[in-house]
mmCIF file of C-alpha atoms and ligand atoms in Angstrom:
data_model
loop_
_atom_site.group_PDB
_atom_site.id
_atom_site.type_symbol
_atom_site.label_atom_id
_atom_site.label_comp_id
_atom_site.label_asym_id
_atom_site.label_seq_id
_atom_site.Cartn_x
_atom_site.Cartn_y
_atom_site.Cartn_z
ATOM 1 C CA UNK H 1414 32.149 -13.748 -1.329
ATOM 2 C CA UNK H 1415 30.392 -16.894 -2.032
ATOM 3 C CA UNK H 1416 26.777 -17.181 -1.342
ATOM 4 C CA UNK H 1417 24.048 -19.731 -0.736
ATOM 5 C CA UNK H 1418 19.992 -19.419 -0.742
ATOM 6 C CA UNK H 1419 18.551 -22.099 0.955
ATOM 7 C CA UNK H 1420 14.989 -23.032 1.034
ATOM 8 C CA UNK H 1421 12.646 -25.883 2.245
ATOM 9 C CA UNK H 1422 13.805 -27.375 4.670
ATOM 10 C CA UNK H 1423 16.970 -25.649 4.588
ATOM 11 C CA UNK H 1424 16.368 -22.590 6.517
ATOM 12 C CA UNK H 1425 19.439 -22.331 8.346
ATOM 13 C CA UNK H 1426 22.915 -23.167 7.428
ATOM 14 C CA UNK H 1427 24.120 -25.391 10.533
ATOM 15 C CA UNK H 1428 27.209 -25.433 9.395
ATOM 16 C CA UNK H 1429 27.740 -21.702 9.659
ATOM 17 C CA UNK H 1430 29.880 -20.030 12.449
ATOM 18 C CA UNK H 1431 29.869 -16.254 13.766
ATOM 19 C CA UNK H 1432 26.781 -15.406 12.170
ATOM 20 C CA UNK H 1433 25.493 -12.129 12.209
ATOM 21 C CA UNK H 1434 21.900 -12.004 10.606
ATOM 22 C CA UNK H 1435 20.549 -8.514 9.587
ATOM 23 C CA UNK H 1436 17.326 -7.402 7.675
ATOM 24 C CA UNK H 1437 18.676 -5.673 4.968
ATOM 25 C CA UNK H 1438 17.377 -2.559 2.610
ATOM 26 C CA UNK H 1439 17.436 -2.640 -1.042
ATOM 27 C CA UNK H 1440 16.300 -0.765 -3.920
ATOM 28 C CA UNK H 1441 13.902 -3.816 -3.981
ATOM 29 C CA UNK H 1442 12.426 -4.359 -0.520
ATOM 30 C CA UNK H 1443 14.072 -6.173 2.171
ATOM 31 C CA UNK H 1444 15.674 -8.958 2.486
ATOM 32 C CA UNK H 1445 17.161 -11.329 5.470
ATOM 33 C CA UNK H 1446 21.058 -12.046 5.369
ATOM 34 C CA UNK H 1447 23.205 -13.979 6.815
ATOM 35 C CA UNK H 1448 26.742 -13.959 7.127
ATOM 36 C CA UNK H 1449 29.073 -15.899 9.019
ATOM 37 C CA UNK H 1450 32.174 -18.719 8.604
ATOM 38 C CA UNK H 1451 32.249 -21.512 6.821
ATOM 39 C CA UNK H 1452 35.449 -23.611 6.577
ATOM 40 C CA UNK H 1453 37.411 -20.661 7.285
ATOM 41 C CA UNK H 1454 36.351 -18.492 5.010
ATOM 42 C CA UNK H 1455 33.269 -15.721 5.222
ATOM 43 C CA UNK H 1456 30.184 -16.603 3.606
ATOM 44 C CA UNK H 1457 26.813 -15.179 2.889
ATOM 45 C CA UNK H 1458 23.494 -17.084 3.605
ATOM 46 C CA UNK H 1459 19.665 -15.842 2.298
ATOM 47 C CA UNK H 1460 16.786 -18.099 3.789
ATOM 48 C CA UNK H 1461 14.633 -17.396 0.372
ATOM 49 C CA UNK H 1462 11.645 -17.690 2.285
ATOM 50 C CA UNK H 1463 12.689 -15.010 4.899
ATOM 51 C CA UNK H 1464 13.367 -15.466 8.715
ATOM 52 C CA UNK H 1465 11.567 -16.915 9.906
ATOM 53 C CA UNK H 1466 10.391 -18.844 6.877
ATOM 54 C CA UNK H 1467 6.979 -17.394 6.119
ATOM 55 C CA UNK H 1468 6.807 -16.097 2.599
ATOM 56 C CA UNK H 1469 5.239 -18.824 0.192
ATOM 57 C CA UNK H 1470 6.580 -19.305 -3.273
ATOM 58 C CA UNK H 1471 4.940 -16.703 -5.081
ATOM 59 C CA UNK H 1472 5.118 -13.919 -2.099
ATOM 60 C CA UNK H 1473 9.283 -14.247 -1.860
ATOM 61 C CA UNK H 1474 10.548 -11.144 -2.638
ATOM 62 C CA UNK H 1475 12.948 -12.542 -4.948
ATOM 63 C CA UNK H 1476 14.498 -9.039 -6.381
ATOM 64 C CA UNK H 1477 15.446 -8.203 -2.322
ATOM 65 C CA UNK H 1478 16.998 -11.322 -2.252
ATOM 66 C CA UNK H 1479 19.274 -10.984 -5.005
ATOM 67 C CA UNK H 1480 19.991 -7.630 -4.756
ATOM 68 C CA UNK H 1481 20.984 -8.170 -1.265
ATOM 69 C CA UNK H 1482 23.942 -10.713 -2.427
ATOM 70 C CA UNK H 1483 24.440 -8.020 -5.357
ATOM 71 C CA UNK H 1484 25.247 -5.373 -2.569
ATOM 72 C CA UNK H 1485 27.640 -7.127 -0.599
ATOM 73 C CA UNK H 1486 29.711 -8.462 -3.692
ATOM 74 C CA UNK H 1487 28.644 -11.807 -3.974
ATOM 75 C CA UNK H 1488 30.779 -13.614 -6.913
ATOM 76 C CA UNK H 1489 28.955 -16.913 -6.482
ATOM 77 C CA UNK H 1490 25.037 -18.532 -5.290
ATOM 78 C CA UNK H 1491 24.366 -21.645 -4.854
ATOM 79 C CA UNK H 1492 20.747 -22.453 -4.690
ATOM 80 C CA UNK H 1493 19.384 -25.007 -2.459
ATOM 81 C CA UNK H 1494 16.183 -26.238 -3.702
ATOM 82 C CA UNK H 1495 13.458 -28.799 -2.547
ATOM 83 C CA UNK H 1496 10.969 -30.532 -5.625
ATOM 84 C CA UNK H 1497 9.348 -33.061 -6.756
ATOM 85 C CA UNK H 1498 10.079 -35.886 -9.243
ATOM 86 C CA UNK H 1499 8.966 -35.538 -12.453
ATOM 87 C CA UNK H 1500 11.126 -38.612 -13.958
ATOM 88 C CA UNK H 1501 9.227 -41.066 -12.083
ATOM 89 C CA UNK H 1502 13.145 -42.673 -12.130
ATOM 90 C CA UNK H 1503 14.202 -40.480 -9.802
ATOM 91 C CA UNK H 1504 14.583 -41.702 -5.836
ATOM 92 C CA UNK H 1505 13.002 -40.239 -3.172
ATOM 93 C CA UNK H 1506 15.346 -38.483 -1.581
ATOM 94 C CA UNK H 1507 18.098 -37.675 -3.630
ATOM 95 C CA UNK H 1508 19.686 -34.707 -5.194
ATOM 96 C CA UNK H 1509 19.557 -33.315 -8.892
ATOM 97 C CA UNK H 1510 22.077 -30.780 -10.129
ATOM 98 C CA UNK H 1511 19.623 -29.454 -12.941
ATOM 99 C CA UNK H 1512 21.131 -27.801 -15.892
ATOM 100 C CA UNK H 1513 17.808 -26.316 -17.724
ATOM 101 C CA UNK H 1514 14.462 -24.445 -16.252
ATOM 102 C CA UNK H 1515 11.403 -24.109 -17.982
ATOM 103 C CA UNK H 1516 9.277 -21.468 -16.186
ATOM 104 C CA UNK H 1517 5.951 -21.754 -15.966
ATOM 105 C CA UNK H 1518 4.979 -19.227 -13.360
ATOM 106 C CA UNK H 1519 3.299 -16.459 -13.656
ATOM 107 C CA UNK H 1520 2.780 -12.349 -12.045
ATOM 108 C CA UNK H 1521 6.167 -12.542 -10.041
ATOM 109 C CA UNK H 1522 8.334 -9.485 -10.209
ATOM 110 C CA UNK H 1523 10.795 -10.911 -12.678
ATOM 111 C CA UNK H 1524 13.415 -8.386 -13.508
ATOM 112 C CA UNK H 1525 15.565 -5.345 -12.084
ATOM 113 C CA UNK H 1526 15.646 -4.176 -15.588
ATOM 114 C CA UNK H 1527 12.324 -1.162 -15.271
ATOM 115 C CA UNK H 1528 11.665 1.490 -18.336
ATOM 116 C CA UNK H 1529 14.794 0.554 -19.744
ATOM 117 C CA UNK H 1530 15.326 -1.861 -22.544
ATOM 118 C CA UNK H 1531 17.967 -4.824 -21.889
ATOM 119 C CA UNK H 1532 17.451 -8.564 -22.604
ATOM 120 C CA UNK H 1533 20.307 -11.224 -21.086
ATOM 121 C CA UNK H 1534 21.185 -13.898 -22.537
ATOM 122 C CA UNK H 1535 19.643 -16.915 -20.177
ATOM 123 C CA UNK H 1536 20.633 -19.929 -23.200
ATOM 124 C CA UNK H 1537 22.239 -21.943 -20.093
ATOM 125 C CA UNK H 1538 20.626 -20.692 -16.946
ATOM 126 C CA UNK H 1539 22.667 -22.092 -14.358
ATOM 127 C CA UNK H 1540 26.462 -21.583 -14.060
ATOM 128 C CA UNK H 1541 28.558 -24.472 -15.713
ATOM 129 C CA UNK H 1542 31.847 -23.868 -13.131
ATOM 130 C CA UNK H 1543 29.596 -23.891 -10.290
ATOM 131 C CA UNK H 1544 27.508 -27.286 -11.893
ATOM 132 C CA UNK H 1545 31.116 -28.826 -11.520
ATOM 133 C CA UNK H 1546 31.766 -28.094 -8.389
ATOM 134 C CA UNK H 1547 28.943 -29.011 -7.205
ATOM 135 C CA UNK H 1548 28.925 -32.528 -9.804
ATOM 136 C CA UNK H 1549 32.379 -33.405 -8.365
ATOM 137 C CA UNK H 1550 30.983 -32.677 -4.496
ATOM 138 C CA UNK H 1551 28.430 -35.095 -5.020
ATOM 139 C CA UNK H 1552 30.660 -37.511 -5.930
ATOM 140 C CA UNK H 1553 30.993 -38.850 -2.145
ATOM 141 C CA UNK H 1554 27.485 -38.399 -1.012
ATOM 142 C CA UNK H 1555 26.050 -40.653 -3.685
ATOM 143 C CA UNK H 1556 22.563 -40.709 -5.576
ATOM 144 C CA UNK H 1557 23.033 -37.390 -7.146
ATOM 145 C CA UNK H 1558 21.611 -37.182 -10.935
ATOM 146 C CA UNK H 1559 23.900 -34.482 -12.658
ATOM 147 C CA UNK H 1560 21.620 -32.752 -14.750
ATOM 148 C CA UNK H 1561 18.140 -32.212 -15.287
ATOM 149 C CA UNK H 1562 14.792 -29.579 -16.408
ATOM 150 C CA UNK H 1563 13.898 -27.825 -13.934
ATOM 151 C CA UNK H 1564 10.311 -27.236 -14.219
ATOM 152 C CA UNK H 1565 9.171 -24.116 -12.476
ATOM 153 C CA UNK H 1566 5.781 -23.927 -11.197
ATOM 154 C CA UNK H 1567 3.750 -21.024 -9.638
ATOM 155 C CA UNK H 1568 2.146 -22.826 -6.595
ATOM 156 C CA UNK H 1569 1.657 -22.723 -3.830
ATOM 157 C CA UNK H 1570 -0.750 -25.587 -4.239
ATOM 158 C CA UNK H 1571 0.903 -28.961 -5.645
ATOM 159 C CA UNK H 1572 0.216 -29.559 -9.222
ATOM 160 C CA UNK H 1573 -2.486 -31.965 -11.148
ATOM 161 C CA UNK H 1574 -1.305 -35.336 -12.701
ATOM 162 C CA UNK H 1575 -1.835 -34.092 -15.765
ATOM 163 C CA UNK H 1576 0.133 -30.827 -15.395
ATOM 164 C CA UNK H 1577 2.650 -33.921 -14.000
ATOM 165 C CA UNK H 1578 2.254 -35.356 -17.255
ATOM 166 C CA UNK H 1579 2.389 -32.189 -19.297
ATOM 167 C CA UNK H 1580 5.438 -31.183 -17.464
ATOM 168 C CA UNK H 1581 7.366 -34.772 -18.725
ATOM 169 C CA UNK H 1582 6.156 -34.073 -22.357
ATOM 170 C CA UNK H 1583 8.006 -30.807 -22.343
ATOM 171 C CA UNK H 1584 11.217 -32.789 -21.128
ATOM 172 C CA UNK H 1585 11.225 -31.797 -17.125
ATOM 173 C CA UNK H 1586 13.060 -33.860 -14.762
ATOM 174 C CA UNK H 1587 11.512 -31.872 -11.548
ATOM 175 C CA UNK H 1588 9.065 -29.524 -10.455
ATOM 176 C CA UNK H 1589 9.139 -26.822 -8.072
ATOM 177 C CA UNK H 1590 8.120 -23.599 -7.508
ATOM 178 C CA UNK H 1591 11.215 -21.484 -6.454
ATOM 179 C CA UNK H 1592 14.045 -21.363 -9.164
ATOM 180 C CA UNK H 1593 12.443 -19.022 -11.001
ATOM 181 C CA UNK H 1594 13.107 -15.934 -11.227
ATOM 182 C CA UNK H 1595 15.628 -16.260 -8.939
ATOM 183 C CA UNK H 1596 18.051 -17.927 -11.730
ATOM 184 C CA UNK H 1597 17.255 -15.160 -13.890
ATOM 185 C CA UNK H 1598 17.503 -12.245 -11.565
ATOM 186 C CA UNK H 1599 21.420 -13.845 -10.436
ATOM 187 C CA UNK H 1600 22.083 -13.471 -14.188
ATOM 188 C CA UNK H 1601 20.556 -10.149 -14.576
ATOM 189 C CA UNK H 1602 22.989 -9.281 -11.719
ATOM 190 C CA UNK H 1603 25.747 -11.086 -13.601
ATOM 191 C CA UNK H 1604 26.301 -13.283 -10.595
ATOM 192 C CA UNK H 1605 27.109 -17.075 -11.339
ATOM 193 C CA UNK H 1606 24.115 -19.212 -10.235
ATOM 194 C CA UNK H 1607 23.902 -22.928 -9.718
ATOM 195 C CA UNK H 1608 20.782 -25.006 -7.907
ATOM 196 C CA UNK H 1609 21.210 -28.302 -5.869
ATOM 197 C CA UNK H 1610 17.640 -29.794 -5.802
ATOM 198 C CA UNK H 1611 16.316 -32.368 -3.103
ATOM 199 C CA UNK H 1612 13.480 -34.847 -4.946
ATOM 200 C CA UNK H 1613 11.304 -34.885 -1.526
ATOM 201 C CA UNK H 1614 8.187 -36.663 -3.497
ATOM 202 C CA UNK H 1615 6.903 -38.350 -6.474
ATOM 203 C CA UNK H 1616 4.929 -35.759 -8.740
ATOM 204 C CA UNK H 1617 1.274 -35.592 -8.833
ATOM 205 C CA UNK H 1618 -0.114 -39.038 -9.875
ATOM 206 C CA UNK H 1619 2.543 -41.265 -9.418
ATOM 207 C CA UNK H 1620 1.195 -44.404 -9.293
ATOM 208 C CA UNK H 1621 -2.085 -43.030 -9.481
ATOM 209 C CA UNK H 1622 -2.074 -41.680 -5.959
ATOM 210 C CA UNK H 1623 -2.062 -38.538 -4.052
ATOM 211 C CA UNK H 1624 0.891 -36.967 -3.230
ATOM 212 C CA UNK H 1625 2.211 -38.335 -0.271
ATOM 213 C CA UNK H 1626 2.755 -35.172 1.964
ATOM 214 C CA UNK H 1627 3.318 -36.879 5.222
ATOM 215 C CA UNK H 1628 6.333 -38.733 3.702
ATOM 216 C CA UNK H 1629 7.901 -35.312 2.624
ATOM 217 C CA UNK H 1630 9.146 -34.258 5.994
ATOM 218 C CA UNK H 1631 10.773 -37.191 6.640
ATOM 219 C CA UNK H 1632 12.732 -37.341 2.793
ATOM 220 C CA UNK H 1633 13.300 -33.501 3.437
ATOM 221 C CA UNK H 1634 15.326 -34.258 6.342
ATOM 222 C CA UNK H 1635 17.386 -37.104 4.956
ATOM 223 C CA UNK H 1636 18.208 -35.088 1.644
ATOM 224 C CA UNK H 1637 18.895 -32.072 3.920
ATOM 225 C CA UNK H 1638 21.724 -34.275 5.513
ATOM 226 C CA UNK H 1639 22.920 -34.841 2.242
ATOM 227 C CA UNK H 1640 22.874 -30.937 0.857
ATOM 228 C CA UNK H 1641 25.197 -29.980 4.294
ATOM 229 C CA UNK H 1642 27.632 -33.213 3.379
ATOM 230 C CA UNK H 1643 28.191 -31.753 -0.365
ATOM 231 C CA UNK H 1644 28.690 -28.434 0.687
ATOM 232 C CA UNK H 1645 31.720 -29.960 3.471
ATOM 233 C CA UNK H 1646 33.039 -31.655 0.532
ATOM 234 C CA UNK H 1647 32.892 -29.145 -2.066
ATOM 235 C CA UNK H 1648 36.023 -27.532 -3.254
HETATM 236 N N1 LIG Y 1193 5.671 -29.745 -7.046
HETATM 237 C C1 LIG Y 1193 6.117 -28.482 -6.980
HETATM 238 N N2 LIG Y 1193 7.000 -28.074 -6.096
HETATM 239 C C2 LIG Y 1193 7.494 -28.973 -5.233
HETATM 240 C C3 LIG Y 1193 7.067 -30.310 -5.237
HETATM 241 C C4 LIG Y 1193 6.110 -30.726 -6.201
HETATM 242 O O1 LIG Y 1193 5.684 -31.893 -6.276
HETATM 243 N N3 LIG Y 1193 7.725 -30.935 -4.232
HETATM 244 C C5 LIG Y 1193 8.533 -30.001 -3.652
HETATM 245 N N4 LIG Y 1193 8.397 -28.809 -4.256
#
């Protein structure tokens, strides 16, 4: 069953039909699950921030989340994710497919794998079949970047230009605060994980301003409306 977690901004999947939504119980906590019909087939939905959306960044119980997809047989998640521009190139809105992380959070519970030794190997974090889908999906919609660093920050506050400028030396593209560990818990599952990001802003101290938060509802909406047009055109 193929599976999406959405986030920001993406809290529901409109697009869904016959859902039935269900706290669920996992060896990790619980989670909040979705599933319903989508282009005649059955499909599983997580709101990552819980429903209703109340769990910040650094509070979602990420393991639940996963292992929640992991129970009902999920064999696919895309992740829908909102950030900020890093690559002062990039438009606000528009959508990155990103094809590296570099995590920089910190204190989350990061692994299933507890008093036993196992490493994964994480080289390419996000799943290259899924990137193409979701590269040749974009195709229609338009302004879509197809691949990226996804810089993953611990929040929840917004970071400082020069942690802006610290992330671009290290080669990010974006910044948010949510693929992480999500990608690597979906891999630690052995589930096939791919993110579609939404730039909503500008980071930090573009052109030395203040983050313009009362622009980011308004670009969270219009790249929302393109996130539900790639996922009617993907294949
Ligand atoms: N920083 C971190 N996370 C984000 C941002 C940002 O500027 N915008 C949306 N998520």
């Amino acid at each position: 069953m193929k599976a999406v977690i959405g986030g920001t901004g993406f809290a529901e999947f409109d697009d869904l039909t016959d859902i039935t939504g269900n706290v669920v119980k996992t060896s990790f906590g619980d989670a909040y699950l979705e599933r319903g019909t989508f282009r005649g087939e059955t499909m599983a939905f997580v709101p990552r921030h819980g429903h209703p959306p109340r769990q910040p960044p650094h509070r979602i119980n990420y393991r639940a989340n996963i292992q929640a997809l992991s129970d009902i047989g999920a064999d696919s998640i895309i992740a829908v994710n909102a950030v900020g521009g890093v690559d002062a190139s990039l438009d606000v809105p528009s959508l990155v497919i990103p094809d590296q992380i570099i995590d920089y959070t910190s204190g989350r519970e990061h692994t299933f794998f507890q008093g036993e030794i196992q490493h994964i190997d994480f080289t390419y974090p996000f799943d290259q079949a899924l990137r193409d889908q979701l590269i040749a999906a974009t195709g229609s919609v338009g302004n879509a970047t197809h691949k990226g660093v996804y810089g993953c920050t611990q929040g929840p506050r917004l970071e400082t230009a020069a942690e802006i400028e610290r992330l671009r030396r290290d080669g990010c593209d974006i910044v948010g605060m949510t693929a992480m560990p999500e990608a690597a818990l979906a891999r630690e599952r052995e589930i096939p994980y791919a993110s579609l990001c939404v730039v909503v802003n500008q980071g930090a101290g573009f052109n030395d301003a203040p983050v313009a938060l009362d622009e980011i509802g308004a670009a969270l909406e219009e790249g929302m409306q393109c996130v539900r047009e790639v996922f009617r055109s993907l294949v």
